[in-house]
XYZ file of C-alpha atoms in Angstrom:
633
model
C 22.059 -8.555 -8.022
C 20.135 -8.954 -4.857
C 16.129 -9.057 -5.317
C 15.198 -7.502 -2.073
C 12.318 -5.125 -1.827
C 13.332 -2.002 -0.235
C 11.010 0.137 1.983
C 12.496 3.459 0.646
C 10.033 3.227 -2.387
C 6.856 1.668 -2.048
C 4.428 1.150 0.906
C 2.763 -2.264 0.354
C 3.806 -5.236 -1.718
C 2.824 -8.586 -1.726
C 2.520 -10.025 -5.262
C 0.890 -13.402 -5.090
C 1.714 -14.943 -8.707
C -1.117 -16.357 -11.017
C -1.899 -16.555 -14.507
C -4.233 -15.352 -17.335
C -3.653 -11.913 -18.418
C -3.698 -9.939 -21.905
C -0.389 -8.716 -23.710
C -0.723 -5.752 -25.832
C 1.965 -4.979 -28.557
C 2.434 -1.714 -30.517
C 5.647 -0.246 -31.625
C 6.718 3.475 -30.328
C 6.626 6.028 -32.987
C 8.533 9.288 -33.283
C 7.452 12.332 -31.402
C 4.553 14.171 -32.868
C 2.214 11.348 -33.707
C -1.273 12.240 -33.524
C -2.861 8.922 -33.118
C -5.410 9.121 -30.094
C -4.637 6.903 -27.133
C -7.011 3.943 -26.754
C -7.400 0.976 -24.631
C -6.918 -2.509 -26.844
C -7.554 -4.748 -23.934
C -8.970 -7.787 -25.298
C -12.459 -8.493 -24.033
C -12.003 -6.300 -20.972
C -15.320 -3.914 -20.282
C -13.638 -0.665 -19.362
C -14.869 0.210 -15.771
C -16.473 -2.827 -14.929
C -15.509 -4.110 -11.601
C -14.675 -7.944 -11.885
C -14.239 -8.075 -8.229
C -17.605 -6.984 -6.672
C -20.950 -8.433 -6.775
C -22.809 -5.071 -6.346
C -24.851 -3.206 -8.781
C -24.225 0.253 -8.216
C -25.296 1.087 -11.975
C -28.733 0.379 -10.956
C -28.912 1.179 -7.156
C -25.882 2.988 -5.629
C -25.087 3.259 -2.055
C -24.221 6.835 -0.932
C -23.844 7.069 2.687
C -23.027 4.472 5.699
C -24.371 4.904 9.107
C -22.676 2.332 11.421
C -23.389 1.193 15.194
C -21.022 -1.323 16.056
C -19.818 -3.137 18.842
C -16.247 -4.332 19.220
C -16.171 -7.833 21.151
C -12.406 -8.863 22.048
C -13.722 -12.083 23.874
C -15.677 -13.283 20.941
C -13.236 -11.379 18.319
C -16.198 -10.347 16.530
C -17.688 -6.787 15.450
C -21.560 -6.835 15.351
C -24.109 -4.225 14.964
C -26.063 -2.505 12.384
C -25.265 -0.416 9.064
C -27.901 1.700 7.700
C -27.519 2.091 3.941
C -28.753 5.153 2.079
C -29.289 4.105 -1.408
C -29.889 6.272 -4.689
C -31.795 4.383 -7.587
C -29.964 4.993 -11.060
C -32.308 3.121 -13.094
C -35.996 4.051 -12.081
C -37.870 1.360 -10.973
C -34.960 -0.882 -9.715
C -35.607 -2.006 -6.412
C -32.863 -4.899 -5.853
C -29.816 -3.951 -4.161
C -26.658 -6.218 -4.346
C -24.100 -5.909 -1.758
C -20.768 -7.417 -0.993
C -19.911 -9.572 1.893
C -17.458 -12.025 2.927
C -18.183 -14.450 6.176
C -20.609 -12.190 7.604
C -23.699 -13.553 9.430
C -26.653 -11.527 8.756
C -29.169 -11.552 11.323
C -31.965 -8.881 9.883
C -32.353 -6.727 7.206
C -35.136 -3.893 7.248
C -36.477 -0.787 5.696
C -38.877 1.858 7.221
C -38.398 -0.356 10.381
C -39.958 -3.550 8.756
C -38.468 -6.590 7.532
C -37.584 -6.917 3.798
C -36.639 -9.937 1.558
C -33.080 -10.830 1.460
C -30.908 -13.829 0.387
C -27.245 -14.410 0.579
C -25.689 -16.416 -2.676
C -23.240 -18.926 -2.967
C -19.469 -17.677 -1.560
C -16.600 -17.560 -4.031
C -13.299 -18.429 -2.836
C -12.064 -14.748 -2.834
C -15.006 -12.531 -3.854
C -17.312 -13.539 -0.952
C -20.973 -13.924 -1.339
C -23.353 -11.520 -2.922
C -26.144 -10.035 -0.381
C -29.325 -9.546 -2.519
C -31.721 -7.162 -0.799
C -35.168 -6.057 -2.191
C -36.268 -2.445 -1.310
C -39.806 -1.108 -1.101
C -40.872 1.318 -3.649
C -40.043 4.541 -2.395
C -37.577 3.484 0.552
C -34.198 4.963 0.306
C -32.613 3.333 3.425
C -32.127 -0.274 4.298
C -30.507 -1.475 7.584
C -28.495 -4.499 7.820
C -27.841 -6.233 11.303
C -24.776 -8.739 11.073
C -21.699 -9.713 12.828
C -18.135 -10.694 11.548
C -16.227 -13.963 11.762
C -13.098 -14.447 14.024
C -11.414 -14.896 10.885
C -12.546 -11.920 8.879
C -9.903 -11.286 6.221
C -10.240 -7.728 7.075
C -9.821 -7.786 10.503
C -6.782 -8.612 12.905
C -7.562 -9.185 16.702
C -4.106 -9.157 18.894
C -3.851 -10.428 22.368
C -2.265 -8.021 25.131
C 0.776 -9.996 24.566
C 1.246 -9.383 20.850
C 1.312 -5.459 21.729
C 4.006 -3.042 22.543
C 2.206 -2.408 26.209
C 1.466 -6.071 26.780
C -1.576 -4.790 28.975
C -4.517 -4.300 26.470
C -5.838 -6.127 23.433
C -5.812 -4.440 19.816
C -7.984 -4.426 16.788
C -7.437 -3.243 13.589
C -8.835 -3.206 9.922
C -7.335 -3.581 6.656
C -9.807 -3.076 3.826
C -7.829 -2.768 0.691
C -8.087 -4.591 -1.958
C -11.671 -6.133 -1.269
C -11.559 -6.609 2.537
C -14.139 -4.082 3.842
C -16.849 -6.790 2.767
C -15.425 -8.951 5.569
C -16.587 -6.300 8.283
C -19.051 -4.343 6.644
C -22.077 -5.619 4.083
C -21.288 -2.910 1.487
C -20.881 -2.229 -2.463
C -17.105 -2.959 -2.265
C -15.979 -1.700 -5.285
C -13.388 1.590 -5.594
C -15.888 3.154 -7.941
C -18.605 3.577 -5.372
C -17.805 6.460 -3.021
C -19.470 6.684 0.085
C -19.778 9.200 2.994
C -19.971 7.586 6.306
C -20.775 8.082 10.093
C -20.108 5.649 12.899
C -20.650 4.810 16.513
C -18.429 2.543 17.985
C -18.484 0.607 21.548
C -15.437 -0.541 22.985
C -14.057 -1.558 26.271
C -13.620 1.881 28.406
C -10.057 1.725 28.620
C -9.301 1.417 25.041
C -9.696 4.412 22.180
C -11.255 3.826 18.923
C -10.134 5.843 15.839
C -11.237 5.646 12.547
C -10.312 7.024 8.707
C -12.842 9.794 9.546
C -12.975 12.774 11.872
C -10.952 12.003 15.175
C -10.840 14.327 18.274
C -7.682 14.345 19.865
C -9.157 15.409 22.930
C -12.051 12.849 22.961
C -13.026 11.314 26.191
C -11.820 7.677 26.627
C -15.345 6.345 27.948
C -16.096 3.573 25.536
C -18.382 5.168 23.081
C -16.836 6.933 20.168
C -18.715 9.123 17.122
C -17.252 9.666 13.834
C -17.912 11.361 10.721
C -16.363 11.245 7.180
C -18.029 14.027 5.238
C -15.866 13.446 2.018
C -17.243 10.417 -0.192
C -14.727 7.804 -0.198
C -14.448 4.141 -1.627
C -15.067 0.987 0.873
C -11.455 0.317 0.845
C -10.618 3.132 2.688
C -13.010 2.563 5.605
C -10.692 1.627 8.553
C -11.084 0.989 12.155
C -8.559 0.569 14.892
C -9.177 0.130 18.734
C -6.369 -0.231 21.460
C -4.555 1.605 24.257
C -3.656 4.660 22.303
C -2.496 8.090 23.057
C -2.238 11.265 21.147
C 0.832 13.501 20.283
C 0.561 16.553 17.952
C 3.400 17.128 15.228
C 2.162 20.296 13.749
C -1.046 22.469 13.284
C -2.771 19.621 11.302
C -0.727 16.472 11.892
C -0.185 14.401 14.806
C 0.439 10.774 15.787
C -1.719 8.000 17.670
C 0.489 5.040 19.217
C 0.552 3.078 22.428
C 2.248 4.743 25.010
C 5.611 2.881 24.498
C 6.084 3.809 20.858
C 4.659 7.511 20.916
C 7.392 9.734 21.609
C 9.765 7.758 19.355
C 6.790 7.851 16.662
C 6.563 11.720 16.886
C 9.921 12.416 16.681
C 10.784 10.000 13.666
C 7.943 11.712 11.650
C 8.212 15.107 12.794
C 8.598 16.356 9.296
C 5.142 15.336 8.340
C 3.830 18.941 8.492
C 6.706 20.392 6.278
C 5.746 17.213 3.857
C 2.092 18.469 3.905
C 2.971 21.996 3.259
C 5.349 21.647 0.365
C 2.663 19.171 -1.343
C -0.079 21.592 -1.091
C 2.301 24.212 -2.708
C 2.967 22.224 -5.984
C -0.386 19.999 -6.015
C -3.094 22.165 -4.601
C -4.857 22.206 -1.262
C -5.136 19.316 1.299
C -8.812 18.305 1.210
C -9.258 16.411 4.449
C -8.972 18.825 7.491
C -6.256 16.928 9.439
C -3.567 14.359 8.485
C -2.609 12.160 11.559
C -0.577 8.801 11.868
C -1.639 5.680 13.721
C 1.351 3.510 14.563
C 0.016 -0.249 14.398
C 1.701 -3.052 16.198
C 4.637 -4.933 14.134
C 1.789 -7.594 12.851
C 0.574 -4.771 10.123
C 0.848 -6.561 7.013
C 1.928 -3.401 5.088
C 4.380 -0.577 5.321
C 1.403 1.881 5.510
C -2.053 2.256 4.428
C -3.517 5.706 3.326
C -6.810 5.416 5.286
C -7.878 9.386 4.708
C -7.232 11.657 7.796
C -5.547 8.611 9.334
C -2.631 6.779 7.718
C -1.827 3.328 9.354
C 1.880 2.894 9.377
C 4.199 0.189 10.533
C 6.509 0.216 13.341
C 9.159 -1.040 11.187
C 9.901 2.569 9.737
C 10.596 3.894 13.158
C 14.568 3.750 12.603
C 15.622 6.585 14.668
C 17.051 8.766 11.902
C 14.250 9.563 9.730
C 15.725 7.388 6.944
C 12.387 5.539 6.112
C 10.273 8.164 6.088
C 9.451 8.067 2.689
C 6.513 5.921 3.425
C 5.274 8.732 5.401
C 5.287 10.931 2.336
C 3.861 8.224 0.107
C 1.063 7.687 2.340
C 0.509 11.500 2.672
C 0.726 11.868 -1.256
C -2.268 9.212 -1.427
C -4.140 12.254 -0.107
C -4.146 13.417 -3.476
C -3.602 10.605 -6.100
C -5.836 7.493 -4.638
C -8.063 9.232 -2.017
C -9.092 12.277 -3.919
C -8.639 10.616 -7.429
C -9.014 7.038 -7.091
C -8.874 4.183 -9.209
C -12.163 3.126 -10.403
C -11.037 -0.847 -10.738
C -8.102 -2.725 -9.162
C -7.042 -3.075 -12.834
C -6.339 0.670 -12.771
C -4.196 0.446 -9.388
C -1.391 2.358 -11.019
C -3.363 5.307 -11.321
C -3.320 5.221 -7.469
C 0.174 3.796 -6.937
C 2.219 5.061 -9.791
C 1.266 8.595 -9.323
C 1.771 8.371 -5.647
C 5.231 7.005 -5.973
C 6.086 9.733 -8.104
C 4.821 12.177 -5.716
C 6.491 10.404 -3.115
C 9.841 11.139 -4.929
C 8.998 14.603 -5.357
C 8.092 15.515 -1.731
C 11.473 13.396 -0.738
C 13.262 15.878 -2.895
C 11.625 19.137 -1.696
C 12.023 18.226 2.031
C 15.424 16.300 2.062
C 17.232 17.549 -1.026
C 18.603 16.167 -4.198
C 20.925 13.501 -2.748
C 18.041 11.594 -1.213
C 16.070 11.948 -4.231
C 18.614 10.601 -6.561
C 19.390 7.567 -4.121
C 15.880 6.750 -3.702
C 15.273 6.835 -7.406
C 18.061 4.266 -8.100
C 16.961 2.048 -5.400
C 13.370 1.848 -6.957
C 14.721 1.426 -10.311
C 16.219 -1.684 -8.979
C 13.391 -2.670 -7.179
C 11.445 -2.646 -10.438
C 14.108 -4.487 -12.560
C 13.836 -7.265 -9.948
C 10.020 -7.710 -10.489
C 10.719 -7.256 -14.273
C 12.979 -10.237 -14.105
C 10.561 -12.472 -11.810
C 7.104 -11.882 -12.746
C 5.445 -13.172 -15.822
C 5.065 -10.807 -18.848
C 0.898 -10.534 -18.171
C 2.012 -9.022 -14.986
C 4.244 -6.251 -16.115
C 1.418 -4.468 -17.555
C 0.308 -1.394 -15.795
C -3.319 -1.817 -17.010
C -3.104 -5.405 -16.061
C -5.911 -7.974 -16.365
C -7.092 -9.345 -13.249
C -10.033 -11.069 -14.454
C -10.500 -14.241 -12.458
C -7.840 -13.655 -9.828
C -7.466 -12.166 -6.276
C -6.991 -8.610 -6.803
C -4.613 -8.835 -4.018
C -2.295 -10.203 -6.985
C -1.856 -6.590 -8.493
C 0.346 -5.490 -5.673
C 3.898 -5.300 -7.045
C 6.534 -2.788 -8.002
C 4.883 -2.667 -11.255
C 1.871 -0.220 -10.468
C 4.220 1.663 -7.961
C 7.736 2.132 -9.812
C 6.684 1.626 -13.290
C 3.710 4.040 -13.016
C 6.279 6.296 -11.622
C 8.957 5.725 -14.329
C 6.370 6.453 -16.876
C 5.120 9.891 -15.332
C 8.930 10.813 -14.890
C 9.140 10.178 -18.619
C 6.259 12.619 -19.426
C 7.528 15.260 -16.856
C 11.276 15.015 -18.782
C 9.502 15.429 -21.938
C 7.399 18.204 -21.304
C 9.538 20.129 -18.619
C 8.967 19.797 -14.954
C 6.745 22.952 -14.229
C 4.563 22.094 -17.287
C 4.016 18.655 -15.604
C 3.544 20.038 -12.122
C 0.781 22.375 -13.727
C -0.838 19.392 -15.505
C -0.945 16.945 -12.098
C -2.388 20.158 -10.530
C -5.205 20.369 -12.769
C -5.661 16.577 -13.003
C -6.112 16.493 -9.349
C -8.785 19.238 -9.503
C -10.370 17.970 -12.558
C -11.064 14.580 -11.272
C -11.352 15.618 -7.439
C -13.392 12.952 -5.612
C -14.130 10.875 -8.643
C -12.829 7.113 -9.386
C -11.570 6.964 -12.864
C -10.468 4.274 -15.116
C -7.382 4.066 -17.250
C -9.113 4.901 -20.431
C -10.549 8.169 -18.705
C -6.874 8.993 -17.903
C -5.700 8.476 -21.412
C -8.700 10.641 -22.816
C -7.578 13.416 -20.382
C -3.946 13.044 -21.582
C -5.294 13.427 -24.944
C -6.990 16.448 -24.468
C -4.086 18.009 -22.426
C -0.528 16.897 -22.777
C -0.669 15.223 -26.207
C -2.298 18.078 -27.645
C -0.185 20.903 -26.078
C 3.061 18.919 -26.480
C 2.324 17.060 -29.692
C 5.988 17.634 -30.892
C 7.289 15.935 -27.434
C 4.964 13.110 -26.763
C 3.962 10.201 -29.024
C 0.301 8.243 -28.238
C 2.112 4.941 -29.346
C 4.987 5.518 -26.574
C 2.150 6.268 -23.958
C 0.307 2.848 -25.349
C 3.495 1.182 -24.868
C 3.911 2.085 -21.285
C 0.602 1.293 -20.150
C 0.022 -2.007 -22.098
C 3.042 -3.819 -22.781
C 5.336 -5.656 -20.462
C 8.516 -4.782 -19.312
C 10.342 -1.091 -19.365
C 10.365 0.756 -22.691
C 13.826 1.136 -23.925
C 14.979 4.862 -23.447
C 13.085 5.025 -20.198
C 14.598 7.605 -17.543
C 17.684 6.366 -15.844
C 18.377 7.281 -12.419
C 21.978 8.004 -10.983
C 23.523 9.021 -7.574
C 26.745 10.218 -6.629
C 26.627 8.918 -3.322
C 26.614 5.268 -4.711
C 29.860 5.663 -6.467
C 31.990 5.240 -3.552
C 29.696 2.288 -2.348
C 30.457 0.757 -5.431
C 34.078 1.197 -5.392
C 34.325 0.111 -1.704
C 32.225 -2.999 -2.581
C 34.500 -4.019 -5.756
C 37.582 -3.339 -3.760
C 36.308 -5.576 -1.018
C 35.151 -8.397 -3.426
C 38.557 -8.170 -5.465
C 40.407 -8.484 -1.895
C 42.175 -5.345 -2.088
C 40.987 -4.190 1.336
C 39.429 -5.935 4.159
C 35.962 -5.090 5.182
C 37.018 -3.408 8.688
C 39.062 -0.889 6.301
C 35.850 0.314 4.236
C 35.163 3.777 5.124
C 31.160 3.560 6.073
C 31.049 5.762 9.102
C 29.235 8.358 7.094
C 27.176 6.246 5.059
C 23.443 6.727 5.219
C 20.782 3.803 5.366
C 20.436 4.107 1.351
C 24.090 3.730 0.982
C 24.143 0.505 3.241
C 21.194 -1.074 1.296
C 22.740 -0.549 -2.189
C 25.837 -1.829 -0.727
C 24.229 -5.130 0.326
C 21.776 -5.460 -2.636
C 24.114 -5.163 -5.111
C 26.417 -7.925 -3.846
C 26.973 -11.299 -5.739
C 24.296 -13.845 -5.543
C 27.004 -15.917 -3.946
C 29.641 -15.193 -1.290
C 31.777 -17.571 0.745
C 31.525 -17.892 4.691
C 34.687 -16.326 5.328
C 33.362 -13.108 3.030
C 30.040 -13.079 5.107
C 31.896 -13.890 8.390
C 34.019 -10.871 7.559
C 31.159 -8.383 6.776
C 29.546 -9.367 9.823
C 32.407 -8.896 12.234
C 33.049 -5.560 10.444
C 29.535 -4.102 10.673
C 27.350 -6.390 13.127
C 24.984 -6.786 10.347
C 23.054 -9.872 11.951
C 22.056 -7.533 14.767
C 21.193 -4.507 12.922
C 18.493 -2.495 14.444
C 17.226 -1.154 11.219
C 14.471 -3.244 9.674
C 15.563 -2.795 6.084
C 19.402 -3.335 6.396
C 18.575 -6.548 8.575
C 16.247 -7.708 5.911
C 18.684 -7.376 3.192
C 21.448 -8.863 5.313
C 19.350 -12.017 6.459
C 18.097 -12.444 3.007
C 21.955 -12.759 1.794
C 22.426 -15.030 4.812
C 19.655 -17.531 4.167
C 20.773 -17.695 0.324
C 24.294 -18.397 1.501
C 23.091 -20.305 4.422
C 25.338 -18.216 6.854
C 24.427 -20.156 10.119
C 25.519 -17.360 12.766
C 22.441 -15.294 11.299
C 20.205 -18.089 11.311
C 18.826 -17.544 15.002
C 18.243 -13.652 14.027
C 16.569 -14.905 10.827
C 13.918 -16.827 13.414
C 13.548 -13.871 15.830
C 13.244 -11.613 12.629
C 10.083 -13.649 11.126
C 8.388 -13.960 14.770
C 8.831 -10.449 15.582
C 7.356 -8.600 12.573
C 4.403 -9.189 10.194
C 5.145 -6.509 7.371
C 4.755 -8.956 4.450
C 7.192 -6.913 2.052
C 9.764 -8.018 4.838
C 9.163 -11.366 5.646
C 7.894 -12.948 2.210
C 11.144 -12.732 0.465
C 12.819 -14.537 3.515
C 10.177 -17.197 3.788
C 10.619 -17.656 -0.068
C 14.316 -18.127 0.189
C 14.174 -20.487 2.723
C 11.684 -22.733 1.031
C 14.393 -23.378 -1.734
C 16.215 -25.977 0.300
C 14.991 -28.804 2.817
C 17.051 -27.419 5.830
C 15.573 -24.033 5.162
C 12.168 -25.059 5.030
C 12.523 -26.624 8.115
C 13.669 -23.263 9.522
C 10.709 -21.821 7.637
C 8.009 -24.018 9.061
C 9.105 -23.571 12.750
C 9.284 -19.714 12.467
C 5.709 -20.028 10.724
C 4.085 -21.891 13.178
C 5.117 -19.622 15.984
C 4.383 -16.361 14.454
C 1.205 -17.571 12.385
C -1.276 -16.545 15.350
C 0.166 -13.134 15.333
C 0.193 -12.501 11.688
C -2.488 -10.770 9.623
C -4.467 -12.766 7.473
C -2.843 -11.221 4.554
C 0.629 -12.359 5.563
C -0.466 -15.754 6.269
C -2.287 -16.092 2.909
C 0.977 -14.740 1.158
C 3.675 -17.106 2.861
C 1.674 -20.287 3.874
C 2.634 -21.847 0.451
C 6.358 -21.753 1.480
C 6.034 -23.852 4.438
C 3.660 -26.518 3.149
């Protein structure tokens, strides 16, 4: 079975591998067990952020006031950030911030310089900035500028944009990249409000994960305010030749002019998605929900920056077949942005809940057939990761100590987390589970919580109310053990039965590819058709498929991905020029990484990979470079 990762299920995936982790063992009991849930992770301190130097338990940052200048010539962001702080322990005057590759020019409080020191840099955590704050002072200002190589900032030349006339800048803060463009307590358990003034070239527009006025004058000075407290990884900035088009009362899209109309048409159902989600899971708490379509180098499918989700153009397919990505980023407005993981170990609380909500939104808007197809594809994606990841990386509450937190992004927090919630839904009933989620989002609104807090809440609610249906040991197995528990919910789609029949008939030589009746197949059926092919196909079979369906030239980025991966694994030479053009034209890591990995398996493949990577690297995001450079060494 093919192991391609499909965009119909998750928004961002780039498992980087690694070692070290704790495995947990327990045997599931029969329903009705009254044993309380607990976190038995060895030596892991619940709620401790192992990926931040900051000290919010002593002094916590509560608000940021940014005044920034965007310099495209030097590829730096420079300016000041005024940090409002709250002493959590009386008498403590030492503030520790996270930084990465920042040049600190001055630190002041009450207009006067204060002592500070920049610590030794860690390979992926950056360096701590330690500041001594005068007694009684509750604000400190840091003057700084970023590095041109900032891990959370990508600078694009005009040639790398859709319009080819103006440069483009965008930031990507998740997981711990906000510290590369703001000195901040870069931990998801620290929530801040923020305001910003951003200075840009006058011909460009700046937008942020904050209040964006679609009618703002394009004058090179832009003001923003985010009144809801958010973690640093949700602070985002983009600058480019952007235009706005509304899609509904509270929804619209920002994009370069060449992409604006296509994006607005593709994502026209966003308002409907928002409305059905509110009806089931409670009010949307962020005022507007707009989309920003980024250049193709954006490393993720989407990023749930509040009020303004950042979206890859690779999902503009022309037929709304890939809009589950929009549903996913919208769902984060409830699970992730409103209720947030406290540490990156707890990412599944963001992504598992959001992936579950994604499926439900798609079902409510597009019906049962779409829901069932996407559930099958999601389960296959999950199974592929179960087969490829080490046991310690198959655990929802993963041990990330000593590792780059970017390593957490796989189908485990997304699809395994969603499958766990689907089992809870099936055992207590959908209506009851929806009520549980509604109350959960209300109870923890604007809080960052740990796996332990979730389990305590589950103990007090579902496990108490449905003791005859749920088992604490079974839930513990889902969260702390690798793999998929036996008896997990299965996914089925009648729409795939005809695809299985056609594929089998063709593989058995009973029909020619040109005689497969695929005129009415939707994208999900094509992905299922391709991703469930045998690992090995003959050149004749590949040629026949390509001649019948022109797969090498597919305009759908997901279908092209699956086919080109198959072509590389079977070295189908007619598709290799497209493999090269595909790799150099997009930077979405989920689409390019499996192809680079497959190419790296053979000497001739590695040569092709090296050539493509060398050409594409200047336009790739630092995260995409980091995830793939090992394949071309």
